[in-house]
Short mmCIF file of C-alpha atoms in Angstrom, two decimals:
data_model
loop_
_atom_site.label_atom_id
_atom_site.label_comp_id
_atom_site.label_asym_id
_atom_site.label_seq_id
_atom_site.Cartn_x
_atom_site.Cartn_y
_atom_site.Cartn_z
CA UNK A 123 -61.36 18.36 -22.81
CA UNK A 124 -63.40 15.17 -22.93
CA UNK A 125 -64.45 13.70 -19.63
CA UNK A 126 -62.64 10.45 -18.95
CA UNK A 127 -64.58 7.54 -17.57
CA UNK A 128 -63.08 6.31 -14.33
CA UNK A 129 -64.53 4.32 -11.47
CA UNK A 130 -65.25 6.43 -8.41
CA UNK A 131 -62.70 5.08 -5.97
CA UNK A 132 -62.25 5.93 -2.32
CA UNK A 133 -59.44 8.35 -1.61
CA UNK A 134 -58.20 6.56 1.52
CA UNK A 135 -54.49 7.00 2.18
CA UNK A 136 -52.27 4.12 1.12
CA UNK A 137 -48.85 2.95 2.28
CA UNK A 138 -45.77 2.45 0.16
CA UNK A 139 -45.87 -1.28 0.94
CA UNK A 140 -49.47 -1.51 -0.31
CA UNK A 141 -48.57 0.06 -3.65
CA UNK A 142 -45.43 -2.08 -3.97
CA UNK A 143 -47.38 -5.27 -3.29
CA UNK A 144 -50.07 -4.33 -5.79
CA UNK A 145 -47.68 -3.59 -8.66
CA UNK A 146 -45.69 -6.75 -7.98
CA UNK A 147 -48.90 -8.80 -7.99
CA UNK A 148 -49.73 -7.33 -11.41
CA UNK A 149 -46.72 -9.25 -12.75
CA UNK A 150 -48.61 -12.52 -12.19
CA UNK A 151 -50.23 -11.99 -15.59
CA UNK A 152 -46.88 -12.72 -17.25
CA UNK A 153 -45.28 -15.24 -14.92
CA UNK A 154 -44.83 -18.63 -16.54
CA UNK A 155 -45.65 -17.20 -19.97
CA UNK A 156 -43.05 -14.47 -20.62
CA UNK A 157 -39.50 -14.10 -19.30
CA UNK A 158 -39.04 -11.36 -16.63
CA UNK A 159 -36.32 -9.71 -18.72
CA UNK A 160 -39.03 -9.09 -21.35
CA UNK A 161 -42.14 -8.38 -19.28
CA UNK A 162 -40.47 -5.86 -16.98
CA UNK A 163 -40.73 -3.22 -19.71
CA UNK A 164 -44.47 -3.86 -20.13
CA UNK A 165 -45.26 -3.68 -16.43
CA UNK A 166 -43.14 -0.56 -15.85
CA UNK A 167 -44.69 1.18 -18.86
CA UNK A 168 -48.20 0.28 -17.72
CA UNK A 169 -47.43 1.71 -14.27
CA UNK A 170 -46.36 4.92 -15.99
CA UNK A 171 -49.53 5.04 -18.10
CA UNK A 172 -51.77 4.35 -15.08
CA UNK A 173 -50.06 7.05 -13.04
CA UNK A 174 -50.38 9.80 -15.66
CA UNK A 175 -54.00 8.79 -16.29
CA UNK A 176 -54.93 8.91 -12.60
CA UNK A 177 -53.16 12.20 -11.95
CA UNK A 178 -54.69 13.82 -15.04
CA UNK A 179 -58.16 12.62 -14.05
CA UNK A 180 -57.62 13.77 -10.46
CA UNK A 181 -56.71 17.28 -11.62
CA UNK A 182 -59.52 17.34 -14.19
CA UNK A 183 -62.09 16.41 -11.52
CA UNK A 184 -60.78 19.12 -9.19
CA UNK A 185 -60.98 21.76 -11.92
CA UNK A 186 -64.44 20.57 -12.90
CA UNK A 187 -65.61 20.93 -9.29
CA UNK A 188 -64.33 24.51 -9.27
CA UNK A 189 -65.17 25.64 -12.80
CA UNK A 190 -67.84 23.18 -13.93
CA UNK A 191 -69.76 25.77 -15.95
CA UNK A 192 -66.66 26.92 -17.82
CA UNK A 193 -65.15 24.06 -19.85
CA UNK A 194 -62.86 26.48 -21.71
CA UNK A 195 -61.37 27.56 -18.36
CA UNK A 196 -60.82 23.92 -17.38
CA UNK A 197 -59.01 23.35 -20.68
CA UNK A 198 -56.77 26.38 -20.01
CA UNK A 199 -55.96 25.18 -16.49
CA UNK A 200 -54.98 21.74 -17.81
CA UNK A 201 -52.48 23.35 -20.17
CA UNK A 202 -50.39 24.22 -17.09
CA UNK A 203 -49.97 20.59 -16.03
CA UNK A 204 -46.57 18.83 -16.12
CA UNK A 205 -47.85 16.75 -19.04
CA UNK A 206 -50.76 16.48 -21.48
CA UNK A 207 -52.94 13.37 -21.71
CA UNK A 208 -55.06 12.97 -24.87
CA UNK A 209 -58.48 11.58 -23.94
CA UNK A 210 -58.14 8.57 -26.26
CA UNK A 211 -54.77 7.70 -24.69
CA UNK A 212 -56.06 7.38 -21.13
CA UNK A 213 -55.65 4.09 -19.32
CA UNK A 214 -59.38 4.06 -18.74
CA UNK A 215 -60.17 4.42 -22.45
CA UNK A 216 -58.00 1.33 -23.05
CA UNK A 217 -59.52 -0.53 -20.11
CA UNK A 218 -63.05 0.07 -21.44
CA UNK A 219 -62.15 -1.71 -24.70
CA UNK A 220 -60.14 -4.55 -23.15
CA UNK A 221 -62.57 -7.30 -24.23
CA UNK A 222 -62.36 -6.37 -27.91
CA UNK A 223 -59.52 -7.51 -30.21
CA UNK A 224 -56.55 -5.22 -30.73
CA UNK A 225 -55.40 -4.43 -27.18
CA UNK A 226 -51.74 -4.36 -28.22
CA UNK A 227 -52.28 -2.00 -31.13
CA UNK A 228 -54.48 0.33 -29.04
CA UNK A 229 -51.94 0.56 -26.22
CA UNK A 230 -49.13 1.32 -28.69
CA UNK A 231 -51.20 4.10 -30.28
CA UNK A 232 -52.00 5.53 -26.86
CA UNK A 233 -48.34 5.64 -25.87
CA UNK A 234 -47.32 7.34 -29.10
CA UNK A 235 -50.14 9.88 -28.67
CA UNK A 236 -48.82 10.66 -25.17
CA UNK A 237 -45.30 11.00 -26.57
CA UNK A 238 -46.45 13.33 -29.36
CA UNK A 239 -48.30 15.51 -26.85
CA UNK A 240 -45.24 15.75 -24.57
CA UNK A 241 -42.29 15.78 -26.96
CA UNK A 242 -40.05 17.93 -24.77
CA UNK A 243 -40.16 15.31 -22.01
CA UNK A 244 -40.97 12.00 -23.68
CA UNK A 245 -39.57 12.13 -27.22
CA UNK A 246 -38.76 8.58 -28.47
CA UNK A 247 -39.35 7.06 -25.01
CA UNK A 248 -41.84 4.46 -26.30
CA UNK A 249 -40.21 3.67 -29.63
CA UNK A 250 -38.36 0.64 -28.24
CA UNK A 251 -41.37 -1.08 -26.69
CA UNK A 252 -44.41 -2.54 -28.44
CA UNK A 253 -47.40 -4.10 -26.69
CA UNK A 254 -48.34 -5.46 -30.12
CA UNK A 255 -45.16 -7.55 -30.28
CA UNK A 256 -45.20 -11.30 -30.95
CA UNK A 257 -43.05 -11.63 -27.80
CA UNK A 258 -46.40 -11.90 -26.01
CA UNK A 259 -47.59 -14.79 -28.16
CA UNK A 260 -50.15 -15.12 -30.95
CA UNK A 261 -52.98 -12.60 -31.30
CA UNK A 262 -55.41 -14.41 -28.99
CA UNK A 263 -52.85 -15.02 -26.25
CA UNK A 264 -51.53 -11.47 -26.52
CA UNK A 265 -55.01 -9.99 -26.28
CA UNK A 266 -55.79 -12.10 -23.20
CA UNK A 267 -52.52 -11.23 -21.46
CA UNK A 268 -53.03 -7.51 -22.05
CA UNK A 269 -56.67 -7.70 -20.94
CA UNK A 270 -55.52 -9.23 -17.66
CA UNK A 271 -52.81 -6.59 -17.32
CA UNK A 272 -55.33 -3.77 -17.79
CA UNK A 273 -57.65 -5.42 -15.26
CA UNK A 274 -54.81 -5.79 -12.75
CA UNK A 275 -53.94 -2.11 -12.96
CA UNK A 276 -57.61 -1.12 -12.74
CA UNK A 277 -57.96 -2.71 -9.28
CA UNK A 278 -58.67 -0.30 -6.38
CA UNK A 279 -55.27 -1.10 -4.86
CA UNK A 280 -53.64 0.62 -7.86
CA UNK A 281 -55.68 3.80 -7.74
CA UNK A 282 -52.74 6.22 -8.07
CA UNK A 283 -54.57 9.52 -7.69
CA UNK A 284 -52.63 12.14 -5.75
CA UNK A 285 -55.39 12.37 -3.17
CA UNK A 286 -54.74 8.73 -2.32
CA UNK A 287 -50.99 8.21 -2.74
CA UNK A 288 -49.93 11.67 -1.59
CA UNK A 289 -46.27 12.30 -2.38
CA UNK A 290 -44.96 11.76 -5.89
CA UNK A 291 -42.16 9.78 -4.22
CA UNK A 292 -44.61 6.93 -3.57
CA UNK A 293 -44.97 6.32 -7.31
CA UNK A 294 -41.27 6.83 -7.95
CA UNK A 295 -40.45 4.43 -5.12
CA UNK A 296 -42.86 1.83 -6.53
CA UNK A 297 -41.10 2.13 -9.88
CA UNK A 298 -37.73 1.65 -8.19
CA UNK A 299 -39.16 -1.29 -6.21
CA UNK A 300 -40.19 -2.99 -9.45
CA UNK A 301 -36.82 -2.33 -11.07
CA UNK A 302 -35.02 -3.79 -8.04
CA UNK A 303 -37.20 -6.90 -8.03
CA UNK A 304 -36.76 -7.40 -11.75
CA UNK A 305 -33.01 -7.05 -11.26
CA UNK A 306 -32.99 -9.83 -8.68
CA UNK A 307 -34.63 -12.22 -11.19
CA UNK A 308 -32.82 -11.13 -14.34
CA UNK A 309 -29.38 -12.68 -13.76
CA UNK A 310 -26.53 -11.09 -15.67
CA UNK A 311 -28.84 -8.73 -17.54
CA UNK A 312 -29.65 -6.94 -14.27
CA UNK A 313 -26.31 -5.18 -14.21
CA UNK A 314 -27.32 -3.40 -17.40
CA UNK A 315 -30.00 -1.36 -15.69
CA UNK A 316 -29.63 -1.39 -11.92
CA UNK A 317 -27.13 -0.57 -9.17
CA UNK A 318 -28.01 -1.98 -5.71
CA UNK A 319 -29.58 0.84 -3.68
CA UNK A 320 -27.07 0.64 -0.82
CA UNK A 321 -24.16 1.07 -3.24
CA UNK A 322 -25.78 4.02 -5.03
CA UNK A 323 -26.57 5.59 -1.64
CA UNK A 324 -22.93 5.22 -0.58
CA UNK A 325 -21.62 6.75 -3.80
CA UNK A 326 -24.06 9.66 -3.65
CA UNK A 327 -23.19 10.43 -0.03
CA UNK A 328 -19.45 10.30 -0.71
CA UNK A 329 -19.89 12.83 -3.53
CA UNK A 330 -21.67 15.24 -1.14
CA UNK A 331 -23.80 16.91 -3.85
CA UNK A 332 -24.56 20.61 -3.29
CA UNK A 333 -27.16 23.06 -4.66
CA UNK A 334 -26.05 24.29 -8.06
CA UNK A 335 -24.18 21.07 -8.92
CA UNK A 336 -24.35 19.54 -12.37
CA UNK A 337 -24.33 15.77 -11.94
CA UNK A 338 -23.65 13.16 -14.63
CA UNK A 339 -23.83 9.38 -14.98
CA UNK A 340 -22.38 8.35 -18.38
CA UNK A 341 -23.79 4.80 -18.03
CA UNK A 342 -26.97 5.75 -16.22
CA UNK A 343 -29.07 2.59 -16.55
CA UNK A 344 -32.51 3.33 -15.08
CA UNK A 345 -31.24 6.54 -13.48
CA UNK A 346 -31.36 5.51 -9.82
CA UNK A 347 -27.81 6.64 -9.01
CA UNK A 348 -28.41 10.10 -10.50
CA UNK A 349 -31.64 10.51 -8.58
CA UNK A 350 -29.96 9.51 -5.31
CA UNK A 351 -27.65 12.51 -5.75
CA UNK A 352 -30.59 14.79 -6.48
CA UNK A 353 -32.52 13.53 -3.47
CA UNK A 354 -29.60 14.29 -1.15
CA UNK A 355 -29.66 17.94 -2.27
CA UNK A 356 -33.44 18.19 -1.82
CA UNK A 357 -33.37 16.56 1.60
CA UNK A 358 -30.23 18.32 2.84
CA UNK A 359 -30.60 21.84 1.47
CA UNK A 360 -34.28 21.86 0.52
CA UNK A 361 -33.24 22.94 -2.95
CA UNK A 362 -34.07 21.81 -6.47
CA UNK A 363 -31.27 23.90 -7.90
CA UNK A 364 -29.32 21.12 -9.60
CA UNK A 365 -29.26 19.39 -12.98
CA UNK A 366 -29.02 15.69 -13.81
CA UNK A 367 -27.33 14.42 -16.97
CA UNK A 368 -26.96 10.88 -18.23
CA UNK A 369 -26.31 8.68 -21.22
CA UNK A 370 -27.44 5.10 -21.74
CA UNK A 371 -26.56 2.75 -24.60
CA UNK A 372 -29.51 0.34 -24.42
CA UNK A 373 -32.73 1.83 -25.82
CA UNK A 374 -35.21 0.09 -23.50
CA UNK A 375 -33.12 0.97 -20.46
CA UNK A 376 -32.86 4.60 -21.60
CA UNK A 377 -36.66 4.64 -21.77
CA UNK A 378 -36.82 3.31 -18.21
CA UNK A 379 -34.57 6.15 -17.08
CA UNK A 380 -36.73 8.77 -18.81
CA UNK A 381 -39.93 7.39 -17.24
CA UNK A 382 -38.18 7.04 -13.88
CA UNK A 383 -37.15 10.70 -13.96
CA UNK A 384 -40.68 11.72 -14.89
CA UNK A 385 -42.28 9.68 -12.11
CA UNK A 386 -39.87 11.20 -9.55
CA UNK A 387 -40.65 14.73 -10.68
CA UNK A 388 -37.08 15.25 -11.91
CA UNK A 389 -37.86 17.62 -14.77
CA UNK A 390 -34.43 19.28 -14.82
CA UNK A 391 -32.63 16.43 -16.54
CA UNK A 392 -31.05 15.53 -19.85
CA UNK A 393 -30.75 11.81 -20.56
CA UNK A 394 -29.28 10.85 -23.94
CA UNK A 395 -29.49 7.54 -25.78
CA UNK A 396 -26.21 6.31 -27.24
CA UNK A 397 -22.82 4.71 -26.61
CA UNK A 398 -20.82 6.92 -24.25
CA UNK A 399 -17.41 5.77 -25.50
CA UNK A 400 -18.07 5.64 -29.25
CA UNK A 401 -20.52 8.53 -29.42
CA UNK A 402 -20.64 10.77 -26.33
CA UNK A 403 -23.67 13.03 -26.58
CA UNK A 404 -23.31 15.23 -23.50
CA UNK A 405 -21.42 18.05 -25.19
CA UNK A 406 -21.13 21.80 -24.62
CA UNK A 407 -21.87 24.58 -27.08
CA UNK A 408 -18.46 24.16 -28.72
CA UNK A 409 -19.01 20.41 -29.26
CA UNK A 410 -16.49 19.52 -26.57
CA UNK A 411 -17.22 17.15 -23.70
CA UNK A 412 -19.40 18.90 -21.15
CA UNK A 413 -17.85 19.16 -17.66
CA UNK A 414 -19.66 18.32 -14.44
CA UNK A 415 -19.26 18.91 -10.71
CA UNK A 416 -20.04 15.24 -10.00
CA UNK A 417 -19.63 12.19 -12.23
CA UNK A 418 -20.87 8.84 -10.94
CA UNK A 419 -21.20 5.49 -12.69
CA UNK A 420 -21.50 1.74 -12.39
CA UNK A 421 -20.20 0.85 -15.89
CA UNK A 422 -20.39 -2.68 -17.32
CA UNK A 423 -17.56 -4.75 -15.86
CA UNK A 424 -14.70 -5.49 -18.27
CA UNK A 425 -16.78 -4.83 -21.39
CA UNK A 426 -15.22 -6.67 -24.33
CA UNK A 427 -16.44 -4.61 -27.29
CA UNK A 428 -16.08 -1.12 -25.87
CA UNK A 429 -14.74 0.75 -28.91
CA UNK A 430 -11.02 -0.05 -28.99
CA UNK A 431 -10.86 0.43 -32.76
CA UNK A 432 -11.53 4.18 -32.64
CA UNK A 433 -9.76 5.00 -29.39
CA UNK A 434 -6.45 6.14 -30.92
CA UNK A 435 -8.26 8.75 -33.00
CA UNK A 436 -10.61 9.91 -30.24
CA UNK A 437 -11.35 13.57 -30.99
CA UNK A 438 -11.84 14.33 -27.29
CA UNK A 439 -8.34 13.04 -26.33
CA UNK A 440 -9.80 10.87 -23.60
CA UNK A 441 -7.13 8.20 -24.06
CA UNK A 442 -4.02 10.36 -23.98
CA UNK A 443 -2.89 8.51 -20.85
CA UNK A 444 -3.10 5.24 -22.77
CA UNK A 445 -5.57 3.07 -24.65
CA UNK A 446 -7.22 0.34 -22.55
CA UNK A 447 -6.92 -3.30 -23.68
CA UNK A 448 -9.02 -4.39 -26.63
CA UNK A 449 -11.22 -6.72 -24.53
CA UNK A 450 -11.47 -4.83 -21.22
CA UNK A 451 -13.25 -1.48 -21.28
CA UNK A 452 -13.05 -0.58 -17.58
CA UNK A 453 -10.46 2.16 -18.00
CA UNK A 454 -12.26 3.51 -21.08
CA UNK A 455 -15.15 4.53 -18.84
CA UNK A 456 -12.83 5.76 -16.07
CA UNK A 457 -10.89 7.96 -18.51
CA UNK A 458 -14.10 9.32 -20.00
CA UNK A 459 -15.29 10.28 -16.51
CA UNK A 460 -11.96 11.93 -15.66
CA UNK A 461 -12.21 14.08 -18.79
CA UNK A 462 -15.70 15.26 -17.85
CA UNK A 463 -14.89 16.49 -14.33
CA UNK A 464 -14.95 20.27 -13.91
CA UNK A 465 -11.43 21.68 -13.36
CA UNK A 466 -12.24 23.13 -9.94
CA UNK A 467 -15.06 21.25 -8.25
CA UNK A 468 -14.90 18.01 -10.25
CA UNK A 469 -15.19 14.76 -8.30
CA UNK A 470 -16.19 11.26 -9.32
CA UNK A 471 -17.14 7.84 -7.97
CA UNK A 472 -17.02 4.71 -10.10
CA UNK A 473 -17.68 1.02 -9.43
CA UNK A 474 -14.99 -1.28 -10.85
CA UNK A 475 -14.01 -4.96 -10.72
CA UNK A 476 -10.89 -5.62 -8.64
CA UNK A 477 -8.81 -6.34 -11.74
CA UNK A 478 -8.75 -2.59 -12.38
CA UNK A 479 -6.62 -2.24 -9.25
CA UNK A 480 -3.79 -4.56 -10.26
CA UNK A 481 -3.85 -5.63 -13.93
CA UNK A 482 -0.66 -4.65 -15.75
CA UNK A 483 0.37 -3.59 -19.26
CA UNK A 484 -1.75 -0.72 -20.67
CA UNK A 485 -3.98 -0.62 -17.60
CA UNK A 486 -0.97 -0.43 -15.31
CA UNK A 487 0.42 2.53 -17.25
CA UNK A 488 -2.93 4.36 -17.16
CA UNK A 489 -3.25 3.68 -13.43
CA UNK A 490 0.26 5.05 -12.81
CA UNK A 491 -0.54 8.31 -14.62
CA UNK A 492 -3.78 8.83 -12.72
CA UNK A 493 -1.87 8.39 -9.45
CA UNK A 494 1.05 10.59 -10.48
CA UNK A 495 -1.39 13.32 -11.53
CA UNK A 496 -2.80 13.10 -7.99
CA UNK A 497 -6.33 12.37 -9.20
CA UNK A 498 -6.95 9.16 -7.25
CA UNK A 499 -8.35 9.93 -3.80
CA UNK A 500 -9.90 6.79 -2.23
CA UNK A 501 -10.06 3.05 -3.00
CA UNK A 502 -12.88 1.17 -1.24
CA UNK A 503 -13.10 -2.63 -1.36
CA UNK A 504 -16.71 -3.85 -1.15
CA UNK A 505 -18.06 -7.27 -0.09
CA UNK A 506 -18.76 -10.00 -2.63
CA UNK A 507 -22.25 -10.78 -3.97
CA UNK A 508 -23.54 -7.21 -3.71
CA UNK A 509 -24.22 -6.77 -7.42
CA UNK A 510 -26.92 -8.43 -9.49
CA UNK A 511 -25.68 -10.89 -12.06
CA UNK A 512 -22.19 -11.37 -10.60
CA UNK A 513 -20.82 -12.73 -7.33
CA UNK A 514 -17.41 -11.12 -7.67
CA UNK A 515 -16.44 -8.38 -5.23
CA UNK A 516 -16.09 -4.87 -6.59
CA UNK A 517 -14.42 -1.66 -5.53
CA UNK A 518 -15.41 2.00 -5.61
CA UNK A 519 -12.80 4.51 -6.76
CA UNK A 520 -13.09 8.17 -5.79
CA UNK A 521 -11.14 10.68 -7.88
CA UNK A 522 -10.93 14.47 -7.50
CA UNK A 523 -9.56 17.30 -9.58
CA UNK A 524 -8.32 19.10 -6.45
CA UNK A 525 -7.29 17.01 -3.45
CA UNK A 526 -6.30 18.17 0.02
CA UNK A 527 -3.11 16.05 -0.07
CA UNK A 528 -1.17 13.75 -2.40
CA UNK A 529 -2.06 10.51 -0.61
CA UNK A 530 -4.55 7.72 -1.35
CA UNK A 531 -6.88 6.29 1.29
CA UNK A 532 -7.45 2.52 1.09
CA UNK A 533 -10.50 1.03 2.85
CA UNK A 534 -11.18 -2.68 3.17
CA UNK A 535 -14.95 -2.84 3.74
CA UNK A 536 -15.23 -6.36 2.35
CA UNK A 537 -16.08 -7.99 5.69
CA UNK A 538 -18.87 -5.61 6.76
CA UNK A 539 -22.24 -6.72 5.37
CA UNK A 540 -25.42 -8.63 6.07
CA UNK A 541 -25.37 -12.02 4.37
CA UNK A 542 -28.33 -12.89 2.16
CA UNK A 543 -29.37 -16.04 0.32
CA UNK A 544 -28.59 -14.67 -3.15
CA UNK A 545 -27.30 -11.16 -2.53
CA UNK A 546 -25.37 -9.64 0.34
CA UNK A 547 -26.41 -6.21 1.59
CA UNK A 548 -24.55 -3.23 3.02
CA UNK A 549 -26.21 -2.12 6.26
CA UNK A 550 -26.60 1.51 7.31
CA UNK A 551 -23.86 1.01 9.91
CA UNK A 552 -21.53 -0.26 7.17
CA UNK A 553 -22.25 2.79 5.01
CA UNK A 554 -21.67 5.15 7.93
CA UNK A 555 -18.38 3.50 8.83
CA UNK A 556 -17.10 3.99 5.27
CA UNK A 557 -18.31 7.61 5.21
CA UNK A 558 -16.72 8.42 8.56
CA UNK A 559 -13.42 6.86 7.50
CA UNK A 560 -13.36 8.82 4.24
CA UNK A 561 -14.15 12.04 6.10
CA UNK A 562 -11.49 11.47 8.81
CA UNK A 563 -8.85 10.37 6.27
CA UNK A 564 -6.86 8.59 8.95
CA UNK A 565 -5.58 5.00 9.25
CA UNK A 566 -7.82 2.49 11.04
CA UNK A 567 -6.24 -0.82 12.14
CA UNK A 568 -7.25 -3.71 9.85
CA UNK A 569 -9.69 -1.41 7.99
CA UNK A 570 -8.03 1.62 6.40
CA UNK A 571 -4.58 2.87 5.41
CA UNK A 572 -3.46 6.26 4.09
CA UNK A 573 -0.74 5.53 1.54
CA UNK A 574 1.81 7.97 0.18
CA UNK A 575 2.62 8.08 -3.51
CA UNK A 576 6.05 6.72 -2.63
CA UNK A 577 4.48 3.64 -1.03
CA UNK A 578 2.28 3.08 -4.06
CA UNK A 579 5.29 3.49 -6.38
CA UNK A 580 7.17 0.89 -4.31
CA UNK A 581 4.29 -1.47 -5.09
CA UNK A 582 4.66 -0.74 -8.82
CA UNK A 583 1.40 1.25 -8.71
CA UNK A 584 -0.51 -1.90 -7.85
CA UNK A 585 -3.61 -0.85 -5.85
CA UNK A 586 -4.57 -4.29 -4.59
CA UNK A 587 -6.05 -3.45 -1.20
CA UNK A 588 -4.33 -6.20 0.89
CA UNK A 589 -0.98 -4.62 -0.04
CA UNK A 590 -1.97 -1.59 2.04
CA UNK A 591 -4.56 -2.72 4.57
CA UNK A 592 -3.24 -5.54 6.77
CA UNK A 593 -6.28 -7.50 7.93
CA UNK A 594 -4.19 -10.20 9.63
CA UNK A 595 -5.25 -10.71 13.23
CA UNK A 596 -2.68 -12.47 15.38
CA UNK A 597 -4.12 -15.50 17.08
CA UNK A 598 -3.77 -15.92 20.82
CA UNK A 599 -0.80 -18.27 21.53
CA UNK A 600 -1.82 -21.73 22.69
CA UNK A 601 -0.40 -22.87 26.08
CA UNK A 602 0.36 -26.50 25.29
CA UNK A 603 1.20 -27.38 28.94
CA UNK A 604 -2.18 -26.02 30.06
CA UNK A 605 -3.89 -28.05 27.35
CA UNK A 606 -2.00 -31.17 28.53
CA UNK A 607 -3.06 -30.55 32.17
CA UNK A 608 -6.70 -30.09 31.12
CA UNK A 609 -6.54 -33.32 29.10
CA UNK A 610 -5.17 -35.28 32.08
CA UNK A 611 -7.87 -33.82 34.33
CA UNK A 612 -10.57 -34.86 31.86
CA UNK A 613 -9.14 -38.39 31.64
CA UNK A 614 -9.16 -38.68 35.44
CA UNK A 615 -12.75 -37.41 35.59
CA UNK A 616 -13.78 -39.95 32.92
CA UNK A 617 -12.14 -42.79 34.92
CA UNK A 618 -13.99 -41.70 38.08
CA UNK A 619 -17.34 -41.63 36.28
CA UNK A 620 -16.76 -45.09 34.77
CA UNK A 621 -15.97 -46.53 38.23
CA UNK A 622 -19.14 -44.93 39.62
CA UNK A 623 -21.22 -46.32 36.72
CA UNK A 624 -19.84 -49.84 37.33
CA UNK A 625 -20.91 -49.61 40.99
CA UNK A 626 -24.47 -48.55 40.02
CA UNK A 627 -24.74 -51.42 37.55
CA UNK A 628 -23.50 -53.89 40.18
CA UNK A 629 -26.18 -52.70 42.64
CA UNK A 630 -28.82 -53.30 39.96
CA UNK A 631 -27.62 -56.86 39.46
CA UNK A 632 -25.66 -56.35 36.28
CA UNK A 633 -22.14 -57.83 36.36
#
């Protein structure tokens, strides 16, 4: 093991807000030069590189203090780490050479060396990002930008050694903080990689994950929804006995998910890169779709090119209830999720646009079959402007393989939120109200209705929430005679005041 050169930094404890502010400030290097949708990958990858470098150095220094006269023993101890860091691939090796040409090429080589040394965890993670790309400008501009980026991450505020930041969650939370902030500035592209934290928290809680559960997100984005489920098991049962599975179609976003899992210490995961509808990769030993206890997703809304052409011949029979419309893939993802629920414990939560609730033709027929098979459990209407990149309101559908009854609970939560300038937010009280209503499974005036299958059939299997939850509030009748009396009293009072004012003016000599 070669000793890495790092500045000797104080190990004072640091808050989550301090780390968040420091990583966000590091983005200043790119602002005004590169679009956020591009530079987010560079900043998030650099955070990853800085973290693994600091942790590796921290552990190396500790081993050296204990076994300084036995370098071979130090090397053996380092083999037991969660990852291997080649000396030449350290952040500090790159930082030391920052003033010389070739920063982009050196960083790329370092990342690939880290990947090669940790293939079981990081295979292909860095193949979709290049710090040597012309996206960062010509060679001189690129070298300057990357020099500044290395200098930003070398500042004492971004010393990420375990002795300073403590819990691994601090780094994971900083990563999530960056992803959230990039989402808020990325417009429509944000929906490709991020679900608002309050929505993912709600979905995870409603799924009630338990130790031993296998949990899947077939459109996992950066992985935040999956990790919310895992965190609930760790915090509730103190157990890490669970497994996270995901698939993501966009290569750079898949890489974000892999790094996100790593930074949160979620080693028991399998995240695949590929199109879930055209090429599902989460299969069992017999090459059939793998089944899960929990399936959660925030799929792309009404995806136009979802794979209609091959749906009729789908070898997994996911579309036996019907083939979704050519230009709207919402039910393609729903049907995929239904097919991957375990027969006994299977349950799922999916975010959908409201059109899924009432559109007719093929979607209407699919919806009818899901209801008649008693799979649909709860329909929750959410407020507008919750999701990045779209102002339209969405709904969350809960489906279960085994329900306690044959009814469907409708919840209109569209009016409970905290208004924001660009995005509205679900408050903790709003989340708890939804959870309590789902748990009680009882009608609540102007908020929730428990509908029978007969009622839904009467509505032609239209699930539009206002058909079931009457939010009309009768206005208090107006007493017109009382209003007339009050008006006459006010007129009389006005006449009295005008007479009094005339008298005062007369006393002052004004006629």
